[in-house]
Structure formats: C-alpha cells, structure tokens
mmCIF file of C-alpha atoms and ligand atoms in Angstrom:
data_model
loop_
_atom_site.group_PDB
_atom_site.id
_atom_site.type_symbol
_atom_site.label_atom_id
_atom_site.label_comp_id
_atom_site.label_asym_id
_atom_site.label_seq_id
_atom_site.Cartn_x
_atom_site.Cartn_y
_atom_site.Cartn_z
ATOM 1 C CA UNK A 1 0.000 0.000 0.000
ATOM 2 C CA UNK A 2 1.482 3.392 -0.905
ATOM 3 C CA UNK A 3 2.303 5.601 2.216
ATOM 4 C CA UNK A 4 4.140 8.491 0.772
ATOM 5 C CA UNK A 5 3.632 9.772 -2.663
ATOM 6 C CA UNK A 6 5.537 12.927 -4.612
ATOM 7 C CA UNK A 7 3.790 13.440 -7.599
ATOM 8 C CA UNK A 8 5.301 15.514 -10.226
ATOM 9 C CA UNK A 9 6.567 17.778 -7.404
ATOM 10 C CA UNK A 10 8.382 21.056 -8.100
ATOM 11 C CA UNK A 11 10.411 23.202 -5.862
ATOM 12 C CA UNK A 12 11.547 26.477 -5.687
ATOM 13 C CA UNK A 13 14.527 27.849 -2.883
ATOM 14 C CA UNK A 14 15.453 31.169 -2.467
ATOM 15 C CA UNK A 15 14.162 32.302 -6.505
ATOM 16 C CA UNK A 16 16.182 29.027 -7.829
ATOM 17 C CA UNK A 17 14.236 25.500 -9.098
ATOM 18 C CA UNK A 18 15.443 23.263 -7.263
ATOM 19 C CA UNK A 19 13.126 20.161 -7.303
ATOM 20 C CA UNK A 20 12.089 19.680 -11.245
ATOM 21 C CA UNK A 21 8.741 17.547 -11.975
ATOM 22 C CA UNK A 22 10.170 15.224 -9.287
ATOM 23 C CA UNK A 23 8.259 11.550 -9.183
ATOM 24 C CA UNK A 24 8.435 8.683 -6.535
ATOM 25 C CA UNK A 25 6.222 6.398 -4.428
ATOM 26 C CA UNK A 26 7.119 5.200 -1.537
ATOM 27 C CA UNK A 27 4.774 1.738 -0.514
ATOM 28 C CA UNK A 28 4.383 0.720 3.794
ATOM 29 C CA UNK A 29 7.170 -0.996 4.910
ATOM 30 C CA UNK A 30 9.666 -0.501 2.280
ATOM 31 C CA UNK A 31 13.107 1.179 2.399
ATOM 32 C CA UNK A 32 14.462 3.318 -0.367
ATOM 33 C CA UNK A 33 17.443 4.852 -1.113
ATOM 34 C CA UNK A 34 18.147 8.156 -2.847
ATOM 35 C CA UNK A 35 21.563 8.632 -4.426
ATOM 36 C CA UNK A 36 23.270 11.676 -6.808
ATOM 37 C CA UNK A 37 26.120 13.818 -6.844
ATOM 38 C CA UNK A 38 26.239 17.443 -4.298
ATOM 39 C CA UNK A 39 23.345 20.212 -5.229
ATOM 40 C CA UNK A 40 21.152 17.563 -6.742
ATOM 41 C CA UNK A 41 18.346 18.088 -4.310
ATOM 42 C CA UNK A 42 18.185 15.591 -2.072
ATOM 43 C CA UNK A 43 18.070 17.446 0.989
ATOM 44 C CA UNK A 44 15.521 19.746 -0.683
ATOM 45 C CA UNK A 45 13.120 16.829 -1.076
ATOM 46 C CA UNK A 46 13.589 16.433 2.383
ATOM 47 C CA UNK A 47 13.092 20.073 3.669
ATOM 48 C CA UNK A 48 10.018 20.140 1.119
ATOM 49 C CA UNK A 49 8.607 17.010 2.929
ATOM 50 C CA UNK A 50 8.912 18.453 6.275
ATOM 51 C CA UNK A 51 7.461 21.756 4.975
ATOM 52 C CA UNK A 52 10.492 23.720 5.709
ATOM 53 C CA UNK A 53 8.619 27.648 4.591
ATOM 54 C CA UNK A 54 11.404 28.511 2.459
ATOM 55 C CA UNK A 55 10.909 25.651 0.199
ATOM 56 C CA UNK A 56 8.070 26.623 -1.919
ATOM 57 C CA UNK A 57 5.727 24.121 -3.731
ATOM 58 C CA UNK A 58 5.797 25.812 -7.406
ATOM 59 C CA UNK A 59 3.654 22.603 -9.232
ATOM 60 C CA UNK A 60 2.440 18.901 -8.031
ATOM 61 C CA UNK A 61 1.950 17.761 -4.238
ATOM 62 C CA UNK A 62 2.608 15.421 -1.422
ATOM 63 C CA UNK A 63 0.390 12.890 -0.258
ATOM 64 C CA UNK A 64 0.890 11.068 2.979
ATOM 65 C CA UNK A 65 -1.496 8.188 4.138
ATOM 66 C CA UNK A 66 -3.730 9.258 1.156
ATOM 67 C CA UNK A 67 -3.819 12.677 2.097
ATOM 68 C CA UNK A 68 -2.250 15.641 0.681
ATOM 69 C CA UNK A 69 0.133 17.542 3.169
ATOM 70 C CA UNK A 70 1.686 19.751 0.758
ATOM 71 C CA UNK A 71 0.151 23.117 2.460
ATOM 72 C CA UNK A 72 0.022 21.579 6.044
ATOM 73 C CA UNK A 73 2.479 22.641 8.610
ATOM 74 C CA UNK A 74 5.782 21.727 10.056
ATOM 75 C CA UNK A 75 4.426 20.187 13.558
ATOM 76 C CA UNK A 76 1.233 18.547 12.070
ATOM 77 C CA UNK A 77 3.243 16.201 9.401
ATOM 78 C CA UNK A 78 5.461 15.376 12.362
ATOM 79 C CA UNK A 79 2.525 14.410 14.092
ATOM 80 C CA UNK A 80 1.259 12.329 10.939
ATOM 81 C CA UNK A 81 4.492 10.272 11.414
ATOM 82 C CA UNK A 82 7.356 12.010 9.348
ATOM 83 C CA UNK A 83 10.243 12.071 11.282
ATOM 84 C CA UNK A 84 14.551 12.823 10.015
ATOM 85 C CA UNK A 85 17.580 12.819 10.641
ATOM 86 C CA UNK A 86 18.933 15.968 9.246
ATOM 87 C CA UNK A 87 22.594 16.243 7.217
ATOM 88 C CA UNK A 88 22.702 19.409 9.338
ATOM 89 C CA UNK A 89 20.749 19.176 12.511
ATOM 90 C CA UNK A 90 19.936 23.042 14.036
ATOM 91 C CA UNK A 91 21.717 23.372 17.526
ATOM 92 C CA UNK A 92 18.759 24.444 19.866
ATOM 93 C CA UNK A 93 19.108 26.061 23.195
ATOM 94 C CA UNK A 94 17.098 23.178 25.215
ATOM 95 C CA UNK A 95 18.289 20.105 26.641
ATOM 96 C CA UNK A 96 18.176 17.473 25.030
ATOM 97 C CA UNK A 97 16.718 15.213 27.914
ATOM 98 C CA UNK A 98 13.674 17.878 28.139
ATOM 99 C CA UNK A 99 13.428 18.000 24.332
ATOM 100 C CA UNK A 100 12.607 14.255 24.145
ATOM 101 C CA UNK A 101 9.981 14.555 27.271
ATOM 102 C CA UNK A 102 8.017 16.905 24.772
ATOM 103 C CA UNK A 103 8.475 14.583 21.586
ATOM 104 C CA UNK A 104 8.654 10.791 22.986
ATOM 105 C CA UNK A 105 5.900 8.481 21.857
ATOM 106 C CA UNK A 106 8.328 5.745 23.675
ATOM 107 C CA UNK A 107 11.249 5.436 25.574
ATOM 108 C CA UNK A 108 14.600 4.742 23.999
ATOM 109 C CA UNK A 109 17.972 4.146 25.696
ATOM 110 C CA UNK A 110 21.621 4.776 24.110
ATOM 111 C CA UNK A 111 24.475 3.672 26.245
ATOM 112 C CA UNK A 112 27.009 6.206 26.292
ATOM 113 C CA UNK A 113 25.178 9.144 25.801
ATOM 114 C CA UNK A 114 24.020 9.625 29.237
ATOM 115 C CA UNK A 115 26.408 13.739 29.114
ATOM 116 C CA UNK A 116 24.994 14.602 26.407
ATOM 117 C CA UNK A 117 20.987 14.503 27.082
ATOM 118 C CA UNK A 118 21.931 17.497 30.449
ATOM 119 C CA UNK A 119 23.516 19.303 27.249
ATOM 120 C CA UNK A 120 21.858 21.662 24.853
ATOM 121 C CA UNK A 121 20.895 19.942 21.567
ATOM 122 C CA UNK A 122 23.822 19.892 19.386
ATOM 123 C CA UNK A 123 25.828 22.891 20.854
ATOM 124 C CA UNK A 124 29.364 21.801 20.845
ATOM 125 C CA UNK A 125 28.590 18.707 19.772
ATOM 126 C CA UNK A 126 30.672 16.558 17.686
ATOM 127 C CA UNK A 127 29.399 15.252 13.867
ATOM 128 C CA UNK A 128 29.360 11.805 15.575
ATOM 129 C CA UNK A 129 27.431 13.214 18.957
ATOM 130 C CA UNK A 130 25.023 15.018 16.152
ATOM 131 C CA UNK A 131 23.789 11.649 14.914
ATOM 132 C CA UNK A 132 23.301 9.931 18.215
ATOM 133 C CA UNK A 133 21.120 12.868 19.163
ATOM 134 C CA UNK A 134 19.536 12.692 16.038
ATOM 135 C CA UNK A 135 18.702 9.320 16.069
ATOM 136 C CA UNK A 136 17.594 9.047 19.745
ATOM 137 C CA UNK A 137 15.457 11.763 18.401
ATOM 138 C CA UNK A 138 13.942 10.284 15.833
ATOM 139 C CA UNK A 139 13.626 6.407 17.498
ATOM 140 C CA UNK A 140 11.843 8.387 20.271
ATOM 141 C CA UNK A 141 9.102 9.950 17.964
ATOM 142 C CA UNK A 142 8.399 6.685 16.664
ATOM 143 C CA UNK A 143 7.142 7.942 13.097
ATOM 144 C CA UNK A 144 5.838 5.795 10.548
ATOM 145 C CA UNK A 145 8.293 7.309 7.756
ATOM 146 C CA UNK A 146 11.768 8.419 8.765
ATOM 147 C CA UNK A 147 13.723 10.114 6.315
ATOM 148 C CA UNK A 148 17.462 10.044 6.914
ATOM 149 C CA UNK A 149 19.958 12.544 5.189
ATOM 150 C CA UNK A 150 23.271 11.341 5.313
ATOM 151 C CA UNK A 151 22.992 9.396 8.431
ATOM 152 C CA UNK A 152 26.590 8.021 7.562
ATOM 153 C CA UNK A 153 28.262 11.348 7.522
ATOM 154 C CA UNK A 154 30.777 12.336 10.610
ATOM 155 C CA UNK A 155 30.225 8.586 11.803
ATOM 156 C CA UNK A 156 32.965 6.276 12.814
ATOM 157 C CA UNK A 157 32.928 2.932 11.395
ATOM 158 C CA UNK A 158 31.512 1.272 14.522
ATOM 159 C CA UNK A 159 29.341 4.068 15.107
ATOM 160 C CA UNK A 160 27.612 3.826 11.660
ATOM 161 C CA UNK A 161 26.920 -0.035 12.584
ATOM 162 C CA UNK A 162 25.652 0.930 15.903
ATOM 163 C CA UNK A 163 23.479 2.914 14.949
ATOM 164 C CA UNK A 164 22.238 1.847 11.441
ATOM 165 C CA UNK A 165 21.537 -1.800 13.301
ATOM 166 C CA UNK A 166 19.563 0.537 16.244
ATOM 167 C CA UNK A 167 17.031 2.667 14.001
ATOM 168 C CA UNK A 168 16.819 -0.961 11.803
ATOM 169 C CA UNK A 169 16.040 -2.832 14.938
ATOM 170 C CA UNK A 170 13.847 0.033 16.765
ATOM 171 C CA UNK A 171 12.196 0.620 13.385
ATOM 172 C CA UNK A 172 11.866 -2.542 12.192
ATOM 173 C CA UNK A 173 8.609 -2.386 10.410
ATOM 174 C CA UNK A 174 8.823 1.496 9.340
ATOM 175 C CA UNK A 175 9.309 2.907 6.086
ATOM 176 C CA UNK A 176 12.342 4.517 5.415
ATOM 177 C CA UNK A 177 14.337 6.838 2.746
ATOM 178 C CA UNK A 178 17.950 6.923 2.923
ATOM 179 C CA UNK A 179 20.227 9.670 1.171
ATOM 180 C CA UNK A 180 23.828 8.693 1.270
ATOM 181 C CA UNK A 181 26.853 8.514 -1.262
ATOM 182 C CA UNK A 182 28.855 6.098 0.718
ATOM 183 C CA UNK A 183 28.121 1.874 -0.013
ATOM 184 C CA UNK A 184 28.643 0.944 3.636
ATOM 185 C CA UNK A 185 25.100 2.017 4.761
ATOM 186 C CA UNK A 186 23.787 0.946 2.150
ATOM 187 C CA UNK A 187 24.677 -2.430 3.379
ATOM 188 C CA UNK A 188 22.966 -2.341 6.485
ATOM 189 C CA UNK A 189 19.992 -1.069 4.812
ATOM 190 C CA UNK A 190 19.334 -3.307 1.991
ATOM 191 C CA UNK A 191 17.143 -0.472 0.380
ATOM 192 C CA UNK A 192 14.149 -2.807 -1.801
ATOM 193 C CA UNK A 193 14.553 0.218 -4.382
ATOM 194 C CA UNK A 194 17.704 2.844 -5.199
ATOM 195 C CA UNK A 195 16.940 5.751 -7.372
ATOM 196 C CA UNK A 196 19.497 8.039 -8.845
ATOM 197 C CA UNK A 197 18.404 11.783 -8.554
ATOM 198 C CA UNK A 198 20.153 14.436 -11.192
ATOM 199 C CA UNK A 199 19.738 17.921 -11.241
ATOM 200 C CA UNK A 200 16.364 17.861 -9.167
ATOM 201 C CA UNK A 201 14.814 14.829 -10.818
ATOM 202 C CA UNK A 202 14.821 10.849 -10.829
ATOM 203 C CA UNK A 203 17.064 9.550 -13.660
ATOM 204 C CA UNK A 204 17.165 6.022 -12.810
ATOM 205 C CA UNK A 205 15.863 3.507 -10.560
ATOM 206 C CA UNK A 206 16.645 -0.188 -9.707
ATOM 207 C CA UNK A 207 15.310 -2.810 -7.723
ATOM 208 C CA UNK A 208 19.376 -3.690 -6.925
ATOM 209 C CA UNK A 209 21.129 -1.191 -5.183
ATOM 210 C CA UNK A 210 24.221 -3.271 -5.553
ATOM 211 C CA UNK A 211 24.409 -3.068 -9.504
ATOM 212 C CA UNK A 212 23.600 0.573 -9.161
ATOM 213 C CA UNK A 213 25.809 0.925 -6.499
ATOM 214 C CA UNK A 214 28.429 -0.686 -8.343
ATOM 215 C CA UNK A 215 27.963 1.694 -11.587
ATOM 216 C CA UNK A 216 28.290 4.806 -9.814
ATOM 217 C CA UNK A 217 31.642 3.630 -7.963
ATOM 218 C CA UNK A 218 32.966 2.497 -11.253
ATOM 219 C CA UNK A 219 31.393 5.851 -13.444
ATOM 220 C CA UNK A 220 30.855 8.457 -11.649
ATOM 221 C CA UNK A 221 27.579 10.103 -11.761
ATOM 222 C CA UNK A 222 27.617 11.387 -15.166
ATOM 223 C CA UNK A 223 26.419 8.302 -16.493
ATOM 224 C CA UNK A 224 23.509 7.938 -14.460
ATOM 225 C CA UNK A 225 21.922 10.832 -16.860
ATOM 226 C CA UNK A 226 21.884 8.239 -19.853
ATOM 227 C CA UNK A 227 21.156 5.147 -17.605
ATOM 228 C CA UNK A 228 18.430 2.670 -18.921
ATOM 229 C CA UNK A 229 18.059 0.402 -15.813
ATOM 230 C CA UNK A 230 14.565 0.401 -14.211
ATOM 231 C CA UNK A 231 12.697 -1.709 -11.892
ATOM 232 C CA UNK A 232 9.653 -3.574 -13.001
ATOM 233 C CA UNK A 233 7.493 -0.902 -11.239
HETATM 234 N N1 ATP B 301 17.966 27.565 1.652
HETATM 235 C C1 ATP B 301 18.606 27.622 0.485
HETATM 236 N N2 ATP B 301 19.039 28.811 -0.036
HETATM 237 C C2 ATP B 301 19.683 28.865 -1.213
HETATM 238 N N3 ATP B 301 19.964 27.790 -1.979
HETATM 239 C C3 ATP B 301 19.553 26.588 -1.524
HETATM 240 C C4 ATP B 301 18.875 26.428 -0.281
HETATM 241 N N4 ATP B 301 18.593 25.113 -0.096
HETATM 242 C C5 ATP B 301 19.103 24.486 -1.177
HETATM 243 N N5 ATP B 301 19.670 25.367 -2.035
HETATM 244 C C6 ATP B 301 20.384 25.049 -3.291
HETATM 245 O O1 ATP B 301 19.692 23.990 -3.930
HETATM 246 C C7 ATP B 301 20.608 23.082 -4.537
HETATM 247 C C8 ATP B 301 20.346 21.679 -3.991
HETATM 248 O O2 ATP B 301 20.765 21.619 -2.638
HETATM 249 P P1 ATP B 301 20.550 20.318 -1.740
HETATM 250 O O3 ATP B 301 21.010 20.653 -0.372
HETATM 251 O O4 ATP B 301 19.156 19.854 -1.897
HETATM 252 O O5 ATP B 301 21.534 19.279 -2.435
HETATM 253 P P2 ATP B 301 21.935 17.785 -2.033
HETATM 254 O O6 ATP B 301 21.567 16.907 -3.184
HETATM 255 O O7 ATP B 301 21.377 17.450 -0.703
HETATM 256 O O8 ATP B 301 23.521 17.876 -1.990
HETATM 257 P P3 ATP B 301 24.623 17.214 -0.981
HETATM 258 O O9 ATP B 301 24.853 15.827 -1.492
HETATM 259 O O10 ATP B 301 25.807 18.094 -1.189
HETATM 260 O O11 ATP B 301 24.068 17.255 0.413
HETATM 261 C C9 ATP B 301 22.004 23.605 -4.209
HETATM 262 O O12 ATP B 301 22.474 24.332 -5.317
HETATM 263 C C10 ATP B 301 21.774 24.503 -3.016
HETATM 264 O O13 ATP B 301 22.721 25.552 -2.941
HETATM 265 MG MG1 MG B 302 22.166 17.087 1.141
#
C-alpha cells in the first residue's frame, strides 16, 4: 500500500528550481534509497517534505497516508508520522533530555550518551554526537516514515553499525528513505529500491542497489543521466 507519494513535485529555494517535476512512491514498509552527486536536491526533497517555509511548492503535491500535506504545517506532518535525521541538525538552546519529554511516543535508551541529554541539543557537539542525538530523536518519535539525510556522515565505522543496526532494529517495520553517497550504509539497509536523482529529478531507478551501487563507484555520476536500468514498477 502506498504511504508516501511525490507526484510531479516542483520546488523552488530562495528564486532558484530546485526540485524539477520530481516523481516517486514510496509503498508501507519498504526502504528506499536516494543517491546523486552534491546540489542535486536531495536534501531539498527532504526540507520540502517536512514543509520547511522557504521551500516553496511551485507545481504537483505530497500525499501522505492518502492525504495531501503539501500546504500543512511543520508540527502537524510530524505528528502524521514524518520524522529525520537531518545532514545538518539546528543546535537548539534546550536540553536534550527535556526535548525528548516533549516529543517521545516511547522510551529509547543509548548507552554512552548519558552527558549529552543534560547538554543543549547539538551545541558543541561533535558530527558523531550530532547523529546519536539525532537518532535518539527520531527512534523516540516513533514515526511511521523516517527520512534520513546522510545518516553516515561524521560517523565512525563502529558508530555507523551501531546505529544503522539501532534505528533498523527500533524501526523494524517502518518505512524509510535513505540519502547517502557512501556503499557501507547501504549495506545495512538493503534499500528494496535505489533511485538516482540528477539535477532535481529521478534519472534512474533499480530494484538492486548493488548493480547501481556498483555503476556509480565504477562511473561516476555522469552516467547515471543516460542510464536505462529500471525496476519492473
Ligand atoms: N535555503 C537555500 N538557499 C539557497 N539555496 C539553496 C537552499 N537550499 C538548497 N539550495 C540550493 O539547492 C541546490 C540543492 O541543494 P541540496 O542541499 O538539496 O543538495 P543535495 O543533493 O542534498 O547535496 P549534498 O549531497 O551536497 O548534500 C544547491 O544548489 C543549493 O545551494
Ligand atoms: Mg544534502
């Protein structure tokens, strides 16, 4: 059953289209992957998920459990069940133990992180502390779609098994989208679908992220604009 549909969305950021006619359907229970190369807009799609106000909605919509959120606000599609982990989480001046009180739908423990939730969220944190808060973040809400933007950046290599294998265990039977450009998470993933995004749109999607996987390492992106593998969707 589809959960999360963009249909032939367009975004504009700051006068510049950024998002162009973008496609993709996201069904209950699967995981995705988005791939491309810097300024493609894959964070975009992300901040135009969430509803982010400088992100404007120029053509198409969002639909979320059959509905369309495109015009709803930022807290109500968190309450529908969108949840991420942000490339570039905002440092906010609360704690981070009080800032889960307000969002948990269910208590999660980290070892190790026990400092960090009497600090602020994410001031003078390290990339690697970013993530863990992130994630406890996100594991608390306990969405039905999580969207995570480079969870593999700033993480150490045990770190990005820790806590790929956490959100996969603690979100077992979510749906998730993954934006990454390095193979390893992809690994503990196992997205069902990877999709190549160029330039703001989808240029090529597979049911095996390995082969695709396995192009771009050997090709570069520039390929991926002529690419002619698809799925049987
Ligand atoms: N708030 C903004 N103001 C101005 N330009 C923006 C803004 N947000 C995005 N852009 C521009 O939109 C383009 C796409 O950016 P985006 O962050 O979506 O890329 P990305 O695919 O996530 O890249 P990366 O892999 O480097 O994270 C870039 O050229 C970026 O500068
Ligand atoms: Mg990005």
């Amino acid at each position: 059953m589809s959960l999360l549909k963009f249909d032939n969305l367009s975004v504009e950021v700051e006068g510049k289209e950024v998002l162009n006619n973008f496609n993709l359907e996201i069904n209950e229970g699967e995981t995705h992957v988005l791939l491309g190369p810097n300024a493609s807009g894959k964070s975009t799609l992300l901040y135009a998920l969430l509803g982010f106000p400088k992100y404007n909605v120029k053509q198409g919509k969002i639909i979320f459990k059959d509905k369309d959120i495109t015009d709803i606000d930022i807290e109500e599609r968190a309450k529908q069940g969108i949840a991420a982990v942000y490339q570039n989480p905002p440092s906010i001046n609360i704690k981070l133990s009080n800032l889960l009180e307000k969002i948990s739908k269910k208590n999660v423990k980290i070892e190790g992180i026990e400092s960090l939730m009497q600090r602020n969220v994410n001031i003078g944190f390290s990339g690697g502390e970013r993530k863990f808060s992130e994630v406890i973040q996100v594991i608390s809400m306990d969405p039905d779609f999580i969207i995570l933007d480079e969870l593999d950046a700033g993480l150490d290599v045990e770190n990005l098994e820790r806590l790929s294998l956490l959100i996969k265990k603690q979100l077992s039977d979510k749906t998730v989208l993954l934006i990454t450009h390095r193979g390893k998470a992809l690994n503990y993933f196992e997205p069902d679908f990877a999709h190549v995004m160029m330039d703001g749109e989808i240029t090529c999607t597979s049911d095996n992220y390995k082969k695709i996987w396995k192009l771009i390492e050997e090709n570069g992106y520039e390929k991926c604009k002529t690419c002619k593998l698809s799925s049987d969707r």
